[in-house]
Amino acid sequence: MAKWPIFREGKNKGGVIFEKVEKRFKPFGLLAERTIGFINEDKNGAGLEFSFNGNLSGSNGEALFERIAGGSKPIYDGTEVNPQHGYDIKTTIDINLQDVAENALYKALEKTNAEYGCVILMEVKTGEVKAIANLGKTTGGYIEDYNYAVGNQGRTEPGSTFKLASMMALFEHSPEVKLTDTVDTAMGATASRTRS
């Protein structure tokens, strides 16, 4: 449009002022929204964007301009500072696994009517996080309102889920131990179960 005859004469003759407006584009919608993060107008936020904002934002440039009739013109006196681009972040999140993790978490939360839940999917060999999903209950359903996986809010003990990690470490470092072995815990009791 800026090249159209009526507009190409500039703001004082063409009758239009073009203004650049930054707008965020999220190609995967709400997937991993809280993990990717945001920064609001008050400079508060969450996720990777908020945590690494200093590295992502780069730095502004500086230059002197002289006001003239109809606008301004730059003054090149050697004091100008060029703007610097910020860094990029490349995560190990796999968008397909993220989608599966979020959907599975959503279904589990709905089925159990839980207040919140989280899923962290890691690749064992590398330790790379392939998916991280967080959902909390609201009046309208479940949304990604807080990062329960790494935040302080709603911390709960891992409970029985941590038994698996302990068992894996035991089997890895003590090959003589079998899954069918029993361990005397001194003050423990054995309960027998019968099936009817």
Short mmCIF file of C-alpha atoms in Angstrom, two decimals:
data_model
loop_
_atom_site.label_atom_id
_atom_site.label_comp_id
_atom_site.label_asym_id
_atom_site.label_seq_id
_atom_site.Cartn_x
_atom_site.Cartn_y
_atom_site.Cartn_z
CA MET A 1 0.00 0.00 0.00
CA ALA A 2 2.88 2.37 0.72
CA LYS A 3 3.76 2.22 -3.01
CA TRP A 4 0.30 3.20 -4.23
CA PRO A 5 0.32 6.63 -5.95
CA ILE A 6 -1.88 8.28 -3.33
CA PHE A 7 0.30 7.07 -0.45
CA ARG A 8 3.87 6.96 -1.79
CA GLU A 9 4.42 10.70 -1.36
CA GLY A 10 4.94 10.28 2.37
CA LYS A 11 3.06 11.37 5.45
CA ASN A 12 2.85 15.08 4.57
CA LYS A 13 1.62 14.65 1.00
CA GLY A 14 0.10 11.20 0.76
CA GLY A 15 -2.57 11.45 3.41
CA VAL A 16 -1.58 8.35 5.39
CA ILE A 17 0.84 7.46 8.17
CA PHE A 18 2.01 3.86 8.33
CA GLU A 19 2.79 2.68 11.81
CA LYS A 20 4.61 -0.56 12.62
CA VAL A 21 2.73 -2.61 15.23
CA GLU A 22 4.35 -5.67 16.76
CA LYS A 23 2.02 -8.61 17.18
CA ARG A 24 2.91 -12.00 18.58
CA PHE A 25 2.20 -15.02 16.41
CA LYS A 26 1.80 -18.40 18.12
CA PRO A 27 1.94 -21.09 15.43
CA PHE A 28 0.92 -23.84 17.89
CA GLY A 29 -1.75 -21.89 19.76
CA LEU A 30 -1.85 -22.60 23.48
CA LEU A 31 0.53 -25.58 23.44
CA ALA A 32 3.24 -25.10 26.11
CA GLU A 33 2.06 -21.51 26.48
CA ARG A 34 3.16 -21.13 30.10
CA THR A 35 6.51 -22.82 29.47
CA ILE A 36 7.29 -20.59 26.48
CA GLY A 37 6.11 -17.68 28.58
CA PHE A 38 5.21 -14.04 28.21
CA ILE A 39 5.88 -10.54 29.53
CA ASN A 40 3.01 -8.14 30.16
CA GLU A 41 2.90 -4.34 30.09
CA ASP A 42 4.01 -4.18 33.74
CA LYS A 43 7.16 -6.19 32.94
CA ASN A 44 5.79 -9.19 34.86
CA GLY A 45 5.52 -12.58 33.26
CA ALA A 46 6.38 -16.24 33.32
CA GLY A 47 8.23 -18.98 31.50
CA LEU A 48 11.31 -18.89 29.31
CA GLU A 49 10.55 -15.48 27.83
CA PHE A 50 10.33 -13.84 31.24
CA SER A 51 13.35 -15.70 32.65
CA PHE A 52 15.64 -14.87 29.72
CA ASN A 53 14.20 -11.50 28.73
CA GLY A 54 17.53 -9.74 29.25
CA ASN A 55 19.17 -11.98 26.65
CA LEU A 56 16.21 -12.09 24.27
CA SER A 57 15.47 -8.37 24.07
CA GLY A 58 18.86 -7.16 22.86
CA SER A 59 19.60 -3.46 23.25
CA ASN A 60 18.30 -0.24 21.74
CA GLY A 61 20.41 1.98 19.54
CA GLU A 62 21.14 5.66 20.03
CA ALA A 63 21.50 8.50 17.54
CA LEU A 64 21.12 12.27 17.32
CA PHE A 65 18.43 13.78 15.11
CA GLU A 66 17.90 17.39 14.08
CA ARG A 67 14.37 18.74 13.87
CA ILE A 68 13.63 20.27 10.50
CA ALA A 69 10.44 21.48 8.86
CA GLY A 70 8.31 18.47 8.11
CA GLY A 71 10.25 15.99 10.25
CA SER A 72 13.80 15.29 11.32
CA LYS A 73 17.12 14.18 9.86
CA PRO A 74 19.88 12.10 11.45
CA ILE A 75 23.15 13.72 12.47
CA TYR A 76 26.10 11.41 11.93
CA ASP A 77 28.75 12.61 14.37
CA GLY A 78 30.27 9.27 15.41
CA THR A 79 28.33 9.00 18.70
CA GLU A 80 25.57 6.82 17.31
CA VAL A 81 25.18 3.31 18.72
CA ASN A 82 23.66 0.57 16.58
CA PRO A 83 20.90 -1.55 18.10
CA GLN A 84 21.82 -5.13 18.98
CA HIS A 85 19.57 -8.08 18.24
CA GLY A 86 18.71 -10.35 21.14
CA TYR A 87 19.54 -14.03 21.30
CA ASP A 88 17.21 -16.86 20.31
CA ILE A 89 16.21 -19.78 22.51
CA LYS A 90 16.05 -23.27 21.10
CA THR A 91 14.23 -25.72 23.36
CA THR A 92 14.15 -29.50 23.30
CA ILE A 93 10.33 -29.51 23.42
CA ASP A 94 8.87 -31.86 20.81
CA ILE A 95 5.57 -30.30 19.74
CA ASN A 96 4.01 -33.69 18.94
CA LEU A 97 4.91 -35.12 22.36
CA GLN A 98 3.76 -31.87 23.97
CA ASP A 99 0.37 -32.26 22.34
CA VAL A 100 0.07 -35.87 23.56
CA ALA A 101 1.18 -34.94 27.09
CA GLU A 102 -1.29 -32.05 27.39
CA ASN A 103 -4.20 -34.09 26.06
CA ALA A 104 -3.42 -37.06 28.32
CA LEU A 105 -3.12 -34.75 31.34
CA TYR A 106 -6.38 -33.02 30.48
CA LYS A 107 -8.26 -36.32 30.22
CA ALA A 108 -6.77 -37.61 33.49
CA LEU A 109 -7.65 -34.41 35.36
CA GLU A 110 -11.22 -34.46 34.06
CA LYS A 111 -11.63 -38.13 34.96
CA THR A 112 -10.37 -37.66 38.53
CA ASN A 113 -11.76 -34.12 39.02
CA ALA A 114 -8.31 -33.08 40.29
CA GLU A 115 -7.41 -29.50 41.19
CA TYR A 116 -4.25 -29.46 39.07
CA GLY A 117 -1.61 -31.68 37.54
CA CYS A 118 1.61 -31.65 35.58
CA VAL A 119 3.56 -33.89 33.24
CA ILE A 120 7.27 -33.75 32.49
CA LEU A 121 8.48 -36.02 29.71
CA MET A 122 12.26 -36.43 29.57
CA GLU A 123 14.55 -38.40 27.30
CA VAL A 124 16.48 -40.68 29.64
CA LYS A 125 19.76 -40.78 27.70
CA THR A 126 20.14 -37.02 27.28
CA GLY A 127 17.99 -35.52 30.04
CA GLU A 128 16.27 -33.34 27.42
CA VAL A 129 12.78 -32.20 28.35
CA LYS A 130 10.54 -33.26 25.47
CA ALA A 131 7.24 -32.07 26.97
CA ILE A 132 6.11 -30.14 30.01
CA ALA A 133 2.38 -29.74 30.60
CA ASN A 134 0.64 -27.94 33.47
CA LEU A 135 -3.11 -27.61 33.92
CA GLY A 136 -5.14 -26.13 36.77
CA LYS A 137 -8.86 -26.24 37.43
CA THR A 138 -10.95 -23.12 36.85
CA THR A 139 -14.68 -22.53 36.63
CA GLY A 140 -14.48 -22.95 32.86
CA GLY A 141 -12.42 -26.16 32.86
CA TYR A 142 -8.68 -26.75 32.91
CA ILE A 143 -6.16 -24.20 31.69
CA GLU A 144 -2.41 -23.69 31.89
CA ASP A 145 -2.61 -21.15 34.71
CA TYR A 146 0.63 -21.94 36.56
CA ASN A 147 3.79 -23.97 35.99
CA TYR A 148 3.23 -26.59 38.70
CA ALA A 149 6.16 -28.65 37.45
CA VAL A 150 8.83 -26.09 38.41
CA GLY A 151 7.02 -23.46 40.48
CA ASN A 152 6.47 -23.06 44.21
CA GLN A 153 2.69 -22.87 44.17
CA GLY A 154 0.83 -26.05 44.99
CA ARG A 155 3.92 -28.09 45.82
CA THR A 156 3.06 -31.55 47.01
CA GLU A 157 5.16 -34.52 48.00
CA PRO A 158 5.82 -36.91 45.13
CA GLY A 159 4.37 -39.78 47.22
CA SER A 160 4.19 -43.19 45.59
CA THR A 161 5.34 -41.86 42.23
CA PHE A 162 8.83 -41.51 43.71
CA LYS A 163 8.96 -45.20 44.62
CA LEU A 164 9.57 -45.97 40.96
CA ALA A 165 12.72 -43.81 40.86
CA SER A 166 14.02 -45.50 44.03
CA MET A 167 13.34 -48.97 42.60
CA MET A 168 15.08 -48.11 39.32
CA ALA A 169 18.17 -46.86 41.18
CA LEU A 170 18.20 -50.01 43.35
CA PHE A 171 18.01 -52.38 40.37
CA GLU A 172 20.61 -50.40 38.41
CA HIS A 173 23.21 -50.49 41.20
CA SER A 174 22.36 -53.90 42.73
CA PRO A 175 21.85 -56.47 39.97
CA GLU A 176 21.50 -59.24 42.60
CA VAL A 177 18.20 -57.71 43.77
CA LYS A 178 15.12 -59.11 42.01
CA LEU A 179 11.66 -57.62 41.71
CA THR A 180 10.21 -60.58 43.62
CA ASP A 181 12.55 -60.15 46.62
CA THR A 182 11.21 -59.06 50.00
CA VAL A 183 13.05 -56.71 52.32
CA ASP A 184 12.83 -56.83 56.10
CA THR A 185 12.23 -53.26 57.26
CA ALA A 186 12.42 -54.29 60.95
CA MET A 187 9.21 -52.66 62.16
CA GLY A 188 7.13 -53.43 59.08
CA ALA A 189 4.22 -55.81 58.79
CA THR A 190 3.20 -58.16 56.02
CA ALA A 191 -0.40 -58.26 54.93
CA SER A 192 -1.79 -61.11 52.90
CA ARG A 193 -4.49 -60.49 50.34
CA THR A 194 -6.91 -63.06 49.09
CA ARG A 195 -8.91 -62.80 45.94
CA SER A 196 -12.51 -63.83 45.94
#
